[in-house]
Short mmCIF file of C-alpha atoms in Angstrom, two decimals:
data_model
loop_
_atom_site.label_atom_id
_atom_site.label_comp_id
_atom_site.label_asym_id
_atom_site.label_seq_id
_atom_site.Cartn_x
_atom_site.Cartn_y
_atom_site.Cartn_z
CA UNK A 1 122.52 90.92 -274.02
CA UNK A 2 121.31 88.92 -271.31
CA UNK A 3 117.73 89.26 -270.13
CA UNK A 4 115.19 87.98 -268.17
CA UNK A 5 111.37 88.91 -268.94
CA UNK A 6 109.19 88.01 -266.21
CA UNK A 7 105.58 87.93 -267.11
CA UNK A 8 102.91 90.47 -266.20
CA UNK A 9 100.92 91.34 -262.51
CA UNK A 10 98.48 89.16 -261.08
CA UNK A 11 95.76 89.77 -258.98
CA UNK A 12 94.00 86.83 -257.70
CA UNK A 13 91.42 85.57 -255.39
CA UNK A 14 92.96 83.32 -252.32
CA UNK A 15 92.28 79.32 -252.93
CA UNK A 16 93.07 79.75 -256.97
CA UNK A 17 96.12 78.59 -258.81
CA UNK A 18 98.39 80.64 -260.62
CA UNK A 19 101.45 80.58 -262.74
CA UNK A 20 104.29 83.00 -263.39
CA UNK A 21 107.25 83.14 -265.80
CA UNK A 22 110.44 84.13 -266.86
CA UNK A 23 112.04 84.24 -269.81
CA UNK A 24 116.11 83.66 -270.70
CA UNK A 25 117.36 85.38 -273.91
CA UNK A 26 120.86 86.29 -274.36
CA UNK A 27 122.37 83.00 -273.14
CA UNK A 28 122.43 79.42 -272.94
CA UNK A 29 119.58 79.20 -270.82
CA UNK A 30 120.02 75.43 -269.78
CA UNK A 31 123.93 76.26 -268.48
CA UNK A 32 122.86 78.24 -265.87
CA UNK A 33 120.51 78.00 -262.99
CA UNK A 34 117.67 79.91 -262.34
CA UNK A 35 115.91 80.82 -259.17
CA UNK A 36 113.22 82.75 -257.32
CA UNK A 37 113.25 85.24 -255.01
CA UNK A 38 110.16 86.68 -252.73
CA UNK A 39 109.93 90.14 -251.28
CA UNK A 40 107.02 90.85 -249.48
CA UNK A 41 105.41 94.36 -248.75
CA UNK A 42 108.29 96.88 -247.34
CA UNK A 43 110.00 93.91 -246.73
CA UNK A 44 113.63 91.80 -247.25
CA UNK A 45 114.53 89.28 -250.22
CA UNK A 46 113.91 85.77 -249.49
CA UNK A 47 115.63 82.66 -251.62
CA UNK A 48 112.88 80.46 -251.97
CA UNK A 49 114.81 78.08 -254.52
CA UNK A 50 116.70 77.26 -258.11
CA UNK A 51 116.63 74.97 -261.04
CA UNK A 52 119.19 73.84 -263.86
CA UNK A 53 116.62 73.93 -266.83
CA UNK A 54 119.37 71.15 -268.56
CA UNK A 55 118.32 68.47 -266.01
CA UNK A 56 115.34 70.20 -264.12
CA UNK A 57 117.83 69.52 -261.10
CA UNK A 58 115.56 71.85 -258.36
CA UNK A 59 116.63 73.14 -254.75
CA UNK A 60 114.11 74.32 -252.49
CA UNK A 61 114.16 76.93 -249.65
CA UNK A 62 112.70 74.66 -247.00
CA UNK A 63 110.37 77.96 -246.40
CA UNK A 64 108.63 77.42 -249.54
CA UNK A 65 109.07 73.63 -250.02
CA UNK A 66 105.68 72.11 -250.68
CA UNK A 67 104.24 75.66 -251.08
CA UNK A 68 105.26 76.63 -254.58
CA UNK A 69 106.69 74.49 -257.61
CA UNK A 70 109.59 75.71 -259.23
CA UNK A 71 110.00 74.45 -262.80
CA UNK A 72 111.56 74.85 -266.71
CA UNK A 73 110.93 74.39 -270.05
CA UNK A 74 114.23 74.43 -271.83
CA UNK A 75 112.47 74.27 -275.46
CA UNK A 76 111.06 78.28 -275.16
CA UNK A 77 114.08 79.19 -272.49
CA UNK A 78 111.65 79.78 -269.56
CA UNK A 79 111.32 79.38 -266.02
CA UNK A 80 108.14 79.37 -263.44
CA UNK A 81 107.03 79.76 -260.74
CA UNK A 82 103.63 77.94 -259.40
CA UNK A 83 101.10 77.83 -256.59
CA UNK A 84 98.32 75.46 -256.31
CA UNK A 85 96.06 77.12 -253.84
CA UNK A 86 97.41 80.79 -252.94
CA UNK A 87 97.16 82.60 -249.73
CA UNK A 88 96.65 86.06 -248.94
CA UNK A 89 100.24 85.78 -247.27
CA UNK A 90 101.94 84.92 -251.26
CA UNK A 91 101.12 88.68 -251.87
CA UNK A 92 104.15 90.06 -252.97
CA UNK A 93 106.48 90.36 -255.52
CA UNK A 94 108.72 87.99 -257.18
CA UNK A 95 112.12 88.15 -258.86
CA UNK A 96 113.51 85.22 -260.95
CA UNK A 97 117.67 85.76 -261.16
CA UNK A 98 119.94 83.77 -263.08
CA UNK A 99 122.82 82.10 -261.03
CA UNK A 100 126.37 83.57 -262.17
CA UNK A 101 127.93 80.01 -263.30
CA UNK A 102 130.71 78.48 -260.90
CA UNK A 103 128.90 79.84 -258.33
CA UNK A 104 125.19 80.58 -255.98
CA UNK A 105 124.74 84.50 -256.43
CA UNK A 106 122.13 86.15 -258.92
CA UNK A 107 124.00 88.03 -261.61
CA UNK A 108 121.17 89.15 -264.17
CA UNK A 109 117.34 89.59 -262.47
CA UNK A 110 113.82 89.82 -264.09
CA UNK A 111 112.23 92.68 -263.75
CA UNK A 112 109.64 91.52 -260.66
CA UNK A 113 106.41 89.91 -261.15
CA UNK A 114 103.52 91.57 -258.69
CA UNK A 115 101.25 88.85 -256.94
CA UNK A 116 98.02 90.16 -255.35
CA UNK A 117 95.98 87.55 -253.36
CA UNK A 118 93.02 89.17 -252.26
CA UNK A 119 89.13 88.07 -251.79
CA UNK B 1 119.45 77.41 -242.03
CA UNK B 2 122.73 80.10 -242.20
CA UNK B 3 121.23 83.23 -240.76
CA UNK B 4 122.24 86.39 -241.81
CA UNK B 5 122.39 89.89 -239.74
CA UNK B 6 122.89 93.11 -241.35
CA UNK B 7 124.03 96.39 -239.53
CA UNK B 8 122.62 99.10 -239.01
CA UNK B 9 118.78 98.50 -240.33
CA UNK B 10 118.93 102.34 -241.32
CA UNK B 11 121.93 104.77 -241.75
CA UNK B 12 121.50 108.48 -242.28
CA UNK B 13 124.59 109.88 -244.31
CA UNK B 14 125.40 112.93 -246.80
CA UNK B 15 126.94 112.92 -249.87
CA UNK B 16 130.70 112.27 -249.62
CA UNK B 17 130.46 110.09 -246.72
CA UNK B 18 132.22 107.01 -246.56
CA UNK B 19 129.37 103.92 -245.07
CA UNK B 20 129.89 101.16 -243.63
CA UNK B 21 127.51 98.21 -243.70
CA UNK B 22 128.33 94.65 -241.39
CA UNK B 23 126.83 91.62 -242.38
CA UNK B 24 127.58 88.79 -239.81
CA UNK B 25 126.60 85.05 -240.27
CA UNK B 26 125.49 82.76 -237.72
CA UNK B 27 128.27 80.05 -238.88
CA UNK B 28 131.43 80.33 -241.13
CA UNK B 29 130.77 80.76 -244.71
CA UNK B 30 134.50 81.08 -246.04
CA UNK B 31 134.09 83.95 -248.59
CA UNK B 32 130.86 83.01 -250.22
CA UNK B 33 128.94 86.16 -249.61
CA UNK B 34 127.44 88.63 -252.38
CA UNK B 35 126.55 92.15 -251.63
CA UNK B 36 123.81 93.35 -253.42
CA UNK B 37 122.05 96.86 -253.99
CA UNK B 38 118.17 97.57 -254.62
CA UNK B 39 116.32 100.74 -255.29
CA UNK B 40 112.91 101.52 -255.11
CA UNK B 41 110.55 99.42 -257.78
CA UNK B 42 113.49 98.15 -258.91
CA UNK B 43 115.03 94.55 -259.03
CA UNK B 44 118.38 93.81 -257.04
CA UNK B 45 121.86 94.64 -258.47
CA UNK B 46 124.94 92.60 -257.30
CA UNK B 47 127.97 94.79 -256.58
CA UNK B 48 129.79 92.43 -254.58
CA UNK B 49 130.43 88.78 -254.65
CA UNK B 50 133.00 86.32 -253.35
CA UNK B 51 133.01 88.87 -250.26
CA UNK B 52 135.36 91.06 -252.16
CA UNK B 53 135.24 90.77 -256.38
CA UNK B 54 133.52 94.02 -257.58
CA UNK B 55 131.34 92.71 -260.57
CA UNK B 56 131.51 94.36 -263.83
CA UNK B 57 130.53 97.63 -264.39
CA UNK B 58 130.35 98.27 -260.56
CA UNK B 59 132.08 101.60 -259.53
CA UNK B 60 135.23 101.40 -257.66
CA UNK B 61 133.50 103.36 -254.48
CA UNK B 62 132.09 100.10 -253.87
CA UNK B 63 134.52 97.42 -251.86
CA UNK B 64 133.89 94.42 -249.73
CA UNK B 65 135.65 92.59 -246.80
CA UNK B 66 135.93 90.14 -244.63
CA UNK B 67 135.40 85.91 -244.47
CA UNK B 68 134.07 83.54 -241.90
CA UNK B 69 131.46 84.88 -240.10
CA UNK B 70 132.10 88.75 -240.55
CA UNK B 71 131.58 90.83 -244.21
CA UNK B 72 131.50 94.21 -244.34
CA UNK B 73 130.47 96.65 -247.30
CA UNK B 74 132.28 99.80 -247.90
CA UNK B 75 130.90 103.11 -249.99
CA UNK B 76 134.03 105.02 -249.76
CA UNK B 77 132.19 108.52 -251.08
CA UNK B 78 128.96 108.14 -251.23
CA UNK B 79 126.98 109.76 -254.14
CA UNK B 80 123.57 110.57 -254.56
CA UNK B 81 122.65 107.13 -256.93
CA UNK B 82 123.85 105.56 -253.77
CA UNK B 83 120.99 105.74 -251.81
CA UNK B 84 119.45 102.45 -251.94
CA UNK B 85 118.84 99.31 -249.65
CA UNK B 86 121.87 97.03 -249.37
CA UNK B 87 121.30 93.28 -248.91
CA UNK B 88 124.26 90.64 -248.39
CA UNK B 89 123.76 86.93 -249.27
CA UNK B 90 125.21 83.63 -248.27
CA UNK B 91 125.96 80.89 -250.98
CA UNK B 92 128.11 78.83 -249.11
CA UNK B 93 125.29 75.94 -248.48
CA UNK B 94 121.56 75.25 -249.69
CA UNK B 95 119.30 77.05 -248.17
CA UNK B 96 120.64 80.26 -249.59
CA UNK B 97 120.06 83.30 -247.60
CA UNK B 98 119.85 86.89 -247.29
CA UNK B 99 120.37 89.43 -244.55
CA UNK B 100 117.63 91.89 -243.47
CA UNK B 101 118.75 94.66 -245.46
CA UNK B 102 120.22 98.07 -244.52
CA UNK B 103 118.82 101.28 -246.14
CA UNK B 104 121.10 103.96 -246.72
CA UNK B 105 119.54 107.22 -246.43
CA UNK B 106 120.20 111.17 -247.50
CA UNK B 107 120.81 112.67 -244.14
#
């Protein structure tokens, strides 16, 4: 069974780092990309980007380029997710999805990973 | 960027209605467009991808159409797990996009 496990809420204070992740079981977890999607408060999904854990091959949203780092380590089949300095604005929360191979839609999601950025 | 528009924002329908949700792209996309259905506290589902391939598992209620620049997303009888928020998605080119979202709603 495919799943994703995305790791627990955050709340943090705006200026600190952070790290999220997401975990592939089920599957060959470097065949397939894996991305990141944003929804804010009451609001829409945003793409914000993907990477190939086989080559770390990474496509940013140009939204989020140079805002977050998107990255994998193949050896314990997990993705992340990073911010240097966060901004009350990152509050929300985010989704990693695996990319349905041959193609550029999420087939299997994480369960959602609740960012708070608040002083 | 390939911007996305979804139609209506909000629809009011009962049970048994058959919905229909647009999604119109700002350029052509071919037939690279997901549909994609999200409840409350709870991460996206796809139903629809390649504008009209139901995914596994999806009920047959569900059916998409369209290519090019015009998609739409059909409930034929809507039932009450239906209410939800419906989002399409581009993946014909990099950056990958999503429309605004429509939320169906129990009239």
């Amino acid at each position: 069974e495919v799943q994703l496990v995305q790791s627990g809420a955050e709340v943090k204070k705006p200026g600190e780092s952070l790290k999220i992740s997401c975990k592939g079981s089920g599957y060959r977890f470097t065949s397939y990309w894996i991305g990141w999607v944003r929804q804010m408060p009451g609001k829409g999904l945003e793409w914000m980007g993907i990477i190939y854990p086989g080559d770390s091959d990474t496509r940013y949203s140009p939204s989020f380029q140079g805002q977050v780092t998107i990255s994998a380590d193949k050896s314990i089949s997990t993705a992340y997710l990073q911010w240097s300095s966060l901004k009350a604005s990152d509050t929300a929360m985010y989704y990693c999805a695996r990319v349905k191979t041959g193609t550029n839609f999420f087939d299997y999601w994480g369960q959602g990973t609740l960012v708070t950025v608040s002083s | 960027d390939i911007q996305m528009t979804q139609s209506p924002s909000t629809l009011s329908a009962s049970v048994g209605d058959r919905v229909t949700i647009t999604c119109r792209a700002r350029q052509s996309i071919s037939s690279w467009l997901a549909w994609y259905q999200q409840k409350p506290g709870k991460a996206p589902k796809v139903l629809i991808y390649k504008a009209s391939s139901l995914e596994s598992g999806v009920p047959s209620r569900f059916s998409g159409s369209g290519s090019g620049t015009e998609f739409n997303l059909t409930i034929s009888s809507l039932q009450p797990d239906d209410f939800a928020t419906y989002y399409c998605q581009q993946y014909n080119s990099y950056p990958l996009t999503f429309g605004g979202g429509t939320k169906v709603e129990i009239k």
